[in-house]
Amino acid sequence: MTHIQQEESRRNFIKQLGAAGILMTSFPSFAFNALTDPVSFTGLPPVNVSHERLIRKVVGLRPYRPSGFNLSVQKLDNKVIIHNYGHGGGGISLSWGTASLAIAKIENETQQVAVLGAGVVGLSTAILLLKQGKSVTLYTDKLPPNTTSNVAAAFWAPVSVYESDQIGEGFMDQFNKASQISQRMFQDLVGDRYGVWWIKTYFLGGNFDFPGGLNLYPNYKELTASTSPFNDHPITEEIHSLMIEPPIYLKALLDDFYQLGGKLVIRKFNQTSELTQLNQPVIMNCTGLGSHHLFGDKTLIPIQGQLAVLLPQEEIKYGYVYPSYDGLLYMFPRKDGIILGGTSEKDNWSLSTNEQEIKRILNGHQKIAEGLKQ
């Protein structure tokens, strides 16, 4: 790889990193170092990367708007629609934050609310409404584990959410506020029940933009060629961030929804006129990519992401992200597998596996594993 290629990949880092908004199960205690642990720069165990250890391939579609997520209010006959969709690669990361901002748009006297969608944004919104004492009915045609949120790496970093030259006035204030709210709420959920954990992560090549604010990524260190555990990466940034494991996390949210008295209706809406038949005067639209068809938002497109998952390795206690010259690579450990990413292809609606990309992902991670200092 040439120096020019490295610099080019660094500039494209944040756009590509949206794939890290893409899957996770309860991290055992061995998978995380305490924030107060001394930093060790040698001896990181390598991931055992081989096609023989591949246990599954995952493809997901992230709902992306170049202008950023939509938090707007729409009148539909006698209904008020409050939109909360289009989070790109930051859906799980931003979920509590945008849910809080969307709910703030509801008139206080409203008691009955409908929520559309049972992904992470819909469930978060419904739970916050229930905690306010609202009567909530959640409408969805898919439940976990069959939602887009389930196929997410879910490393806490709200990336690939917008194009900086296409956002409107005030959007960054919303984005930063949502990031701060959401990360703080996730801290209260750390533990086995929700499958939320702190994990040490390395950014190979540096130049991570720390979306939402550097304070959201504690224990930051910039490592040099002599102190980095990785060969061939003279600049490496080290942080701690949160990992959210969708299979555990979404099940816990659904349990909370029921325990708080939420009502669930399995129903698919094909056109907005059907929404006027609902009993609730306020409708929270958390349909994600479904808003492309249901509400005619043609600016909303998918970013296809693909993952390779290897057999688990209990000794892997760290993650990394590397914007290589030929595409993004990232690794996060998980109890039921090692998550290897990834891809980030705009306006690709296909859920089919690209075997060439799987090969690229495996080869790239194998080279990184071979380059660890021992």
Short mmCIF file of C-alpha atoms in Angstrom, two decimals:
data_model
loop_
_atom_site.label_atom_id
_atom_site.label_comp_id
_atom_site.label_asym_id
_atom_site.label_seq_id
_atom_site.Cartn_x
_atom_site.Cartn_y
_atom_site.Cartn_z
CA MET A 1 0.00 0.00 0.00
CA THR A 2 1.45 3.39 -0.88
CA HIS A 3 1.46 6.44 1.36
CA ILE A 4 -0.98 8.13 -1.02
CA GLN A 5 -3.39 5.22 -0.76
CA GLN A 6 -3.21 5.37 3.04
CA GLU A 7 -3.99 9.07 3.11
CA GLU A 8 -6.88 8.59 0.66
CA SER A 9 -8.34 5.81 2.80
CA ARG A 10 -8.08 7.95 5.94
CA ARG A 11 -10.03 10.77 4.32
CA ASN A 12 -12.77 8.29 3.42
CA PHE A 13 -12.73 6.70 6.88
CA ILE A 14 -15.92 8.09 8.36
CA LYS A 15 -17.98 7.52 5.21
CA GLN A 16 -16.94 3.88 5.13
CA LEU A 17 -17.22 3.28 8.87
CA GLY A 18 -21.02 3.08 8.60
CA ALA A 19 -20.60 -0.66 8.26
CA ALA A 20 -19.70 -0.67 11.94
CA GLY A 21 -23.23 0.36 12.66
CA ILE A 22 -24.03 -3.37 11.43
CA LEU A 23 -24.55 -7.05 14.73
CA MET A 24 -23.97 -8.54 18.67
CA THR A 25 -24.65 -11.57 22.26
CA SER A 26 -23.67 -11.10 25.79
CA PHE A 27 -19.99 -10.26 25.96
CA PRO A 28 -18.49 -12.32 28.76
CA SER A 29 -16.28 -10.64 31.32
CA PHE A 30 -13.14 -11.93 29.59
CA ALA A 31 -13.86 -9.80 26.53
CA PHE A 32 -13.23 -6.44 28.13
CA ASN A 33 -10.42 -4.76 30.02
CA ALA A 34 -11.35 -2.41 32.85
CA LEU A 35 -10.90 1.25 31.97
CA THR A 36 -8.23 1.51 34.67
CA ASP A 37 -6.11 -1.38 33.32
CA PRO A 38 -2.59 -0.42 32.19
CA VAL A 39 -2.14 -0.32 28.44
CA SER A 40 -0.09 -3.15 26.99
CA PHE A 41 1.45 -2.53 23.59
CA THR A 42 2.63 -6.04 22.80
CA GLY A 43 1.20 -9.49 22.92
CA LEU A 44 -2.32 -8.93 21.58
CA PRO A 45 -3.53 -12.37 20.51
CA PRO A 46 -4.25 -12.54 16.76
CA VAL A 47 -7.62 -13.44 15.32
CA ASN A 48 -7.48 -16.88 13.72
CA VAL A 49 -8.72 -15.92 10.26
CA SER A 50 -9.45 -18.67 7.76
CA HIS A 51 -12.27 -19.68 5.48
CA GLU A 52 -12.58 -22.94 7.42
CA ARG A 53 -13.54 -20.99 10.56
CA LEU A 54 -16.30 -19.03 8.76
CA ILE A 55 -19.68 -19.84 10.33
CA ARG A 56 -21.96 -17.38 8.57
CA LYS A 57 -22.22 -14.41 6.23
CA VAL A 58 -24.50 -11.47 6.95
CA VAL A 59 -25.93 -8.79 4.66
CA GLY A 60 -27.90 -5.79 5.92
CA LEU A 61 -29.36 -2.56 4.51
CA ARG A 62 -28.86 0.65 6.49
CA PRO A 63 -31.48 3.41 5.95
CA TYR A 64 -29.45 6.43 4.82
CA ARG A 65 -30.31 10.03 3.97
CA PRO A 66 -27.49 12.30 2.75
CA SER A 67 -29.17 15.15 4.65
CA GLY A 68 -29.22 13.11 7.86
CA PHE A 69 -31.97 11.49 9.91
CA ASN A 70 -35.49 12.92 9.61
CA LEU A 71 -37.01 14.35 12.80
CA SER A 72 -39.98 16.25 11.41
CA VAL A 73 -43.72 16.63 11.98
CA GLN A 74 -46.30 15.95 9.26
CA LYS A 75 -50.08 16.45 9.29
CA LEU A 76 -52.09 13.64 7.71
CA ASP A 77 -55.82 14.40 7.80
CA ASN A 78 -56.63 14.22 11.51
CA LYS A 79 -53.32 12.57 12.46
CA VAL A 80 -49.97 13.98 13.48
CA ILE A 81 -47.01 11.99 12.11
CA ILE A 82 -43.66 12.45 13.86
CA HIS A 83 -40.84 11.02 11.78
CA ASN A 84 -37.74 9.40 13.25
CA TYR A 85 -35.86 7.51 10.54
CA GLY A 86 -32.85 7.59 8.23
CA HIS A 87 -29.99 7.02 10.70
CA GLY A 88 -27.59 5.36 8.25
CA GLY A 89 -24.87 3.49 10.13
CA GLY A 90 -25.80 5.14 13.43
CA GLY A 91 -29.23 3.68 14.13
CA ILE A 92 -28.43 1.78 17.30
CA SER A 93 -25.92 4.37 18.49
CA LEU A 94 -28.42 7.24 18.14
CA SER A 95 -31.58 5.34 19.09
CA TRP A 96 -32.23 6.73 22.59
CA GLY A 97 -31.21 10.22 21.54
CA THR A 98 -33.40 10.66 18.48
CA ALA A 99 -36.27 8.90 20.28
CA SER A 100 -36.02 11.50 23.06
CA LEU A 101 -35.94 14.39 20.56
CA ALA A 102 -38.89 12.99 18.59
CA ILE A 103 -41.03 12.47 21.69
CA ALA A 104 -40.40 16.08 22.72
CA LYS A 105 -42.46 17.11 19.68
CA ILE A 106 -45.66 15.50 21.07
CA GLU A 107 -48.28 17.72 22.70
CA ASN A 108 -48.39 17.05 26.45
CA GLU A 109 -52.09 16.25 26.50
CA THR A 110 -51.72 13.40 24.01
CA GLN A 111 -52.17 10.07 25.79
CA GLN A 112 -52.57 7.52 22.99
CA VAL A 113 -49.65 7.06 20.60
CA ALA A 114 -48.97 4.61 17.77
CA VAL A 115 -45.40 3.59 16.96
CA LEU A 116 -44.56 2.14 13.55
CA GLY A 117 -41.65 -0.30 13.45
CA ALA A 118 -40.11 -2.74 15.96
CA GLY A 119 -36.45 -2.14 15.22
CA VAL A 120 -34.20 -0.46 17.76
CA VAL A 121 -35.57 3.03 17.05
CA GLY A 122 -39.20 1.95 17.31
CA LEU A 123 -38.69 -0.05 20.51
CA SER A 124 -36.66 2.74 22.14
CA THR A 125 -39.35 5.28 21.25
CA ALA A 126 -42.16 3.04 22.55
CA ILE A 127 -40.37 2.39 25.85
CA LEU A 128 -39.73 6.07 26.52
CA LEU A 129 -43.40 6.86 25.79
CA LEU A 130 -44.56 4.11 28.14
CA LYS A 131 -42.32 5.45 30.88
CA GLN A 132 -44.06 8.80 30.45
CA GLY A 133 -47.38 7.09 31.14
CA LYS A 134 -48.62 7.09 27.54
CA SER A 135 -50.79 4.32 26.10
CA VAL A 136 -48.66 2.86 23.30
CA THR A 137 -49.55 0.50 20.46
CA LEU A 138 -46.65 -0.70 18.34
CA TYR A 139 -47.45 -1.74 14.77
CA THR A 140 -44.96 -3.87 12.87
CA ASP A 141 -44.79 -6.61 10.29
CA LYS A 142 -41.43 -7.88 11.60
CA LEU A 143 -40.16 -8.62 15.09
CA PRO A 144 -36.63 -9.30 16.37
CA PRO A 145 -34.64 -11.22 15.27
CA ASN A 146 -35.98 -10.40 11.81
CA THR A 147 -35.37 -6.65 11.79
CA THR A 148 -32.57 -4.62 10.21
CA SER A 149 -31.33 -3.75 13.70
CA ASN A 150 -30.46 -7.40 14.32
CA VAL A 151 -27.87 -7.41 11.52
CA ALA A 152 -25.69 -4.66 12.94
CA ALA A 153 -22.18 -4.73 14.41
CA ALA A 154 -23.50 -2.16 16.90
CA PHE A 155 -20.20 -0.67 18.00
CA TRP A 156 -21.17 2.64 19.60
CA ALA A 157 -20.10 5.27 17.07
CA PRO A 158 -22.79 7.21 15.14
CA VAL A 159 -21.02 7.16 11.77
CA SER A 160 -22.19 7.24 8.15
CA VAL A 161 -25.22 9.28 9.17
CA TYR A 162 -25.04 12.27 6.77
CA GLU A 163 -23.07 14.12 4.08
CA SER A 164 -21.57 17.26 5.58
CA ASP A 165 -22.34 19.34 2.47
CA GLN A 166 -26.03 18.32 2.40
CA ILE A 167 -27.21 18.82 5.98
CA GLY A 168 -29.52 21.70 6.91
CA GLU A 169 -29.10 24.45 9.45
CA GLY A 170 -29.33 23.14 12.99
CA PHE A 171 -28.79 19.49 12.07
CA MET A 172 -25.42 19.20 13.79
CA ASP A 173 -26.92 20.53 17.02
CA GLN A 174 -29.55 17.77 16.80
CA PHE A 175 -26.92 15.17 15.94
CA ASN A 176 -24.60 16.09 18.80
CA LYS A 177 -27.45 16.28 21.30
CA ALA A 178 -28.83 12.90 20.21
CA SER A 179 -25.34 11.38 20.46
CA GLN A 180 -24.79 12.68 23.98
CA ILE A 181 -28.24 11.59 25.21
CA SER A 182 -27.99 8.14 23.70
CA GLN A 183 -24.48 7.28 24.86
CA ARG A 184 -25.33 8.31 28.42
CA MET A 185 -28.45 6.12 28.43
CA PHE A 186 -26.50 3.14 27.10
CA GLN A 187 -24.06 3.48 30.00
CA ASP A 188 -26.91 2.69 32.39
CA LEU A 189 -27.61 -0.54 30.48
CA VAL A 190 -24.11 -2.04 30.71
CA GLY A 191 -24.32 -5.68 31.82
CA ASP A 192 -25.57 -9.13 30.93
CA ARG A 193 -29.28 -8.39 30.67
CA TYR A 194 -28.97 -5.90 27.82
CA GLY A 195 -25.75 -7.19 26.31
CA VAL A 196 -23.98 -3.82 26.52
CA TRP A 197 -20.26 -3.62 27.29
CA TRP A 198 -17.18 -1.39 27.17
CA ILE A 199 -14.49 -2.53 24.76
CA LYS A 200 -11.00 -1.27 23.93
CA THR A 201 -10.74 -0.42 20.25
CA TYR A 202 -7.88 0.61 17.98
CA PHE A 203 -8.20 2.85 14.92
CA LEU A 204 -5.37 1.88 12.60
CA GLY A 205 -4.18 4.93 10.72
CA GLY A 206 -5.81 7.38 13.11
CA ASN A 207 -7.89 10.35 11.93
CA PHE A 208 -11.11 9.15 13.59
CA ASP A 209 -13.53 12.09 13.82
CA PHE A 210 -15.14 11.14 17.18
CA PRO A 211 -18.75 11.88 16.11
CA GLY A 212 -20.79 13.45 18.89
CA GLY A 213 -17.73 14.64 20.80
CA LEU A 214 -14.43 13.26 22.08
CA ASN A 215 -15.86 12.96 25.61
CA LEU A 216 -17.99 10.05 24.36
CA TYR A 217 -14.84 7.96 23.71
CA PRO A 218 -13.02 7.74 27.08
CA ASN A 219 -9.42 6.82 27.75
CA TYR A 220 -8.21 8.18 24.42
CA LYS A 221 -4.57 7.60 23.52
CA GLU A 222 -2.58 8.28 20.38
CA LEU A 223 -0.03 5.54 19.86
CA THR A 224 3.15 5.74 17.80
CA ALA A 225 5.02 3.15 15.78
CA SER A 226 6.94 2.11 18.89
CA THR A 227 3.90 1.85 21.18
CA SER A 228 1.24 0.50 18.82
CA PRO A 229 0.55 -3.25 19.00
CA PHE A 230 0.17 -3.28 15.23
CA ASN A 231 3.04 -3.33 12.75
CA ASP A 232 2.84 -1.09 9.66
CA HIS A 233 0.59 1.45 11.41
CA PRO A 234 2.77 4.32 12.69
CA ILE A 235 -0.31 6.22 13.90
CA THR A 236 -2.89 4.30 15.91
CA GLU A 237 -5.62 5.74 18.11
CA GLU A 238 -6.93 3.80 21.10
CA ILE A 239 -10.27 4.44 22.79
CA HIS A 240 -12.94 2.70 24.80
CA SER A 241 -16.49 2.66 23.52
CA LEU A 242 -19.67 0.69 24.03
CA MET A 243 -20.63 -2.48 22.22
CA ILE A 244 -24.33 -3.30 21.96
CA GLU A 245 -25.25 -6.87 21.01
CA PRO A 246 -28.54 -6.84 19.05
CA PRO A 247 -29.69 -10.44 19.68
CA ILE A 248 -29.62 -9.87 23.44
CA TYR A 249 -30.35 -6.16 23.41
CA LEU A 250 -33.45 -6.21 21.19
CA LYS A 251 -34.96 -9.13 23.11
CA ALA A 252 -34.46 -7.19 26.35
CA LEU A 253 -36.12 -4.10 24.84
CA LEU A 254 -39.08 -6.17 23.68
CA ASP A 255 -39.41 -7.64 27.19
CA ASP A 256 -39.33 -4.12 28.66
CA PHE A 257 -42.00 -3.02 26.21
CA TYR A 258 -44.37 -5.78 27.33
CA GLN A 259 -43.61 -5.32 31.04
CA LEU A 260 -44.40 -1.61 30.77
CA GLY A 261 -47.82 -2.41 29.30
CA GLY A 262 -47.20 -1.88 25.60
CA LYS A 263 -49.56 -3.41 23.05
CA LEU A 264 -48.24 -5.06 19.89
CA VAL A 265 -50.13 -5.44 16.61
CA ILE A 266 -48.65 -7.35 13.66
CA ARG A 267 -49.62 -5.31 10.64
CA LYS A 268 -48.02 -4.03 7.45
CA PHE A 269 -49.03 -0.64 6.04
CA ASN A 270 -48.77 -0.31 2.28
CA GLN A 271 -49.94 3.30 1.92
CA THR A 272 -50.31 6.31 4.18
CA SER A 273 -54.10 6.41 3.79
CA GLU A 274 -54.27 3.28 5.97
CA LEU A 275 -52.76 5.25 8.84
CA THR A 276 -55.80 7.53 9.06
CA GLN A 277 -57.82 4.50 10.23
CA LEU A 278 -55.79 4.11 13.43
CA ASN A 279 -57.35 5.15 16.74
CA GLN A 280 -54.28 7.00 17.99
CA PRO A 281 -54.07 10.72 17.12
CA VAL A 282 -50.23 10.72 17.11
CA ILE A 283 -48.13 8.31 15.06
CA MET A 284 -44.36 7.93 15.55
CA ASN A 285 -42.87 6.78 12.25
CA CYS A 286 -39.84 4.58 12.97
CA THR A 287 -40.04 2.41 9.85
CA GLY A 288 -36.45 2.99 8.75
CA LEU A 289 -35.93 2.07 5.11
CA GLY A 290 -39.68 1.38 4.86
CA SER A 291 -40.25 5.13 4.74
CA HIS A 292 -38.86 5.13 1.21
CA HIS A 293 -42.09 3.50 0.03
CA LEU A 294 -44.62 4.25 2.76
CA PHE A 295 -43.93 8.00 2.91
CA GLY A 296 -42.37 8.44 -0.52
CA ASP A 297 -39.01 9.66 0.76
CA LYS A 298 -36.87 9.07 -2.32
CA THR A 299 -33.83 10.65 -0.67
CA LEU A 300 -33.79 7.63 1.63
CA ILE A 301 -31.58 4.89 0.20
CA PRO A 302 -29.96 1.72 1.53
CA ILE A 303 -26.28 1.37 2.31
CA GLN A 304 -25.60 -2.31 1.96
CA GLY A 305 -23.21 -3.80 4.48
CA GLN A 306 -21.72 -7.27 4.56
CA LEU A 307 -20.08 -9.20 7.40
CA ALA A 308 -18.17 -12.44 7.79
CA VAL A 309 -18.49 -14.19 11.16
CA LEU A 310 -15.84 -16.62 12.44
CA LEU A 311 -15.90 -19.15 15.25
CA PRO A 312 -15.49 -17.38 18.62
CA GLN A 313 -12.12 -16.89 20.29
CA GLU A 314 -12.27 -16.25 24.03
CA GLU A 315 -8.77 -14.74 24.09
CA ILE A 316 -9.70 -11.83 21.79
CA LYS A 317 -10.37 -8.87 24.11
CA TYR A 318 -10.09 -5.92 21.74
CA GLY A 319 -11.51 -4.53 18.51
CA TYR A 320 -10.05 -2.52 15.65
CA VAL A 321 -11.09 -0.49 12.62
CA TYR A 322 -8.88 0.02 9.56
CA PRO A 323 -9.75 2.10 6.48
CA SER A 324 -7.61 0.13 4.04
CA TYR A 325 -6.92 1.30 0.50
CA ASP A 326 -9.40 -1.19 -0.97
CA GLY A 327 -12.18 -0.88 1.60
CA LEU A 328 -13.06 -0.74 5.28
CA LEU A 329 -11.97 -3.50 7.64
CA TYR A 330 -13.12 -3.87 11.25
CA MET A 331 -13.13 -6.62 13.87
CA PHE A 332 -15.15 -6.99 17.07
CA PRO A 333 -15.21 -10.03 19.38
CA ARG A 334 -18.43 -11.66 20.36
CA LYS A 335 -19.34 -14.70 22.41
CA ASP A 336 -20.89 -16.52 19.47
CA GLY A 337 -18.40 -15.36 16.86
CA ILE A 338 -15.75 -12.93 15.70
CA ILE A 339 -17.38 -10.19 13.63
CA LEU A 340 -15.37 -9.20 10.56
CA GLY A 341 -16.42 -6.31 8.36
CA GLY A 342 -17.10 -4.86 6.14
CA THR A 343 -18.64 -3.20 3.17
CA SER A 344 -20.55 0.02 2.56
CA GLU A 345 -22.31 0.23 -0.81
CA LYS A 346 -24.83 3.01 -1.39
CA ASP A 347 -28.15 2.39 -3.14
CA ASN A 348 -27.66 -1.37 -3.30
CA TRP A 349 -30.96 -3.05 -2.34
CA SER A 350 -29.66 -6.60 -2.66
CA LEU A 351 -29.48 -8.94 0.32
CA SER A 352 -27.33 -11.43 -1.59
CA THR A 353 -23.78 -12.22 -0.49
CA ASN A 354 -20.90 -10.94 -2.61
CA GLU A 355 -18.31 -13.71 -2.43
CA GLN A 356 -15.54 -11.45 -3.73
CA GLU A 357 -16.14 -9.11 -0.81
CA ILE A 358 -16.09 -12.01 1.65
CA LYS A 359 -12.72 -13.02 0.21
CA ARG A 360 -11.42 -9.44 0.49
CA ILE A 361 -12.60 -9.18 4.11
CA LEU A 362 -10.97 -12.47 5.13
CA ASN A 363 -7.70 -11.71 3.34
CA GLY A 364 -7.50 -8.22 4.82
CA HIS A 365 -8.06 -9.38 8.39
CA GLN A 366 -5.60 -12.22 7.95
CA LYS A 367 -2.89 -9.70 7.03
CA ILE A 368 -3.72 -7.56 10.07
CA ALA A 369 -3.52 -10.62 12.35
CA GLU A 370 -0.15 -11.56 10.86
CA GLY A 371 1.08 -8.00 11.48
CA LEU A 372 0.50 -7.98 15.25
CA LYS A 373 3.61 -7.47 17.35
CA GLN A 374 4.48 -10.44 19.52
#
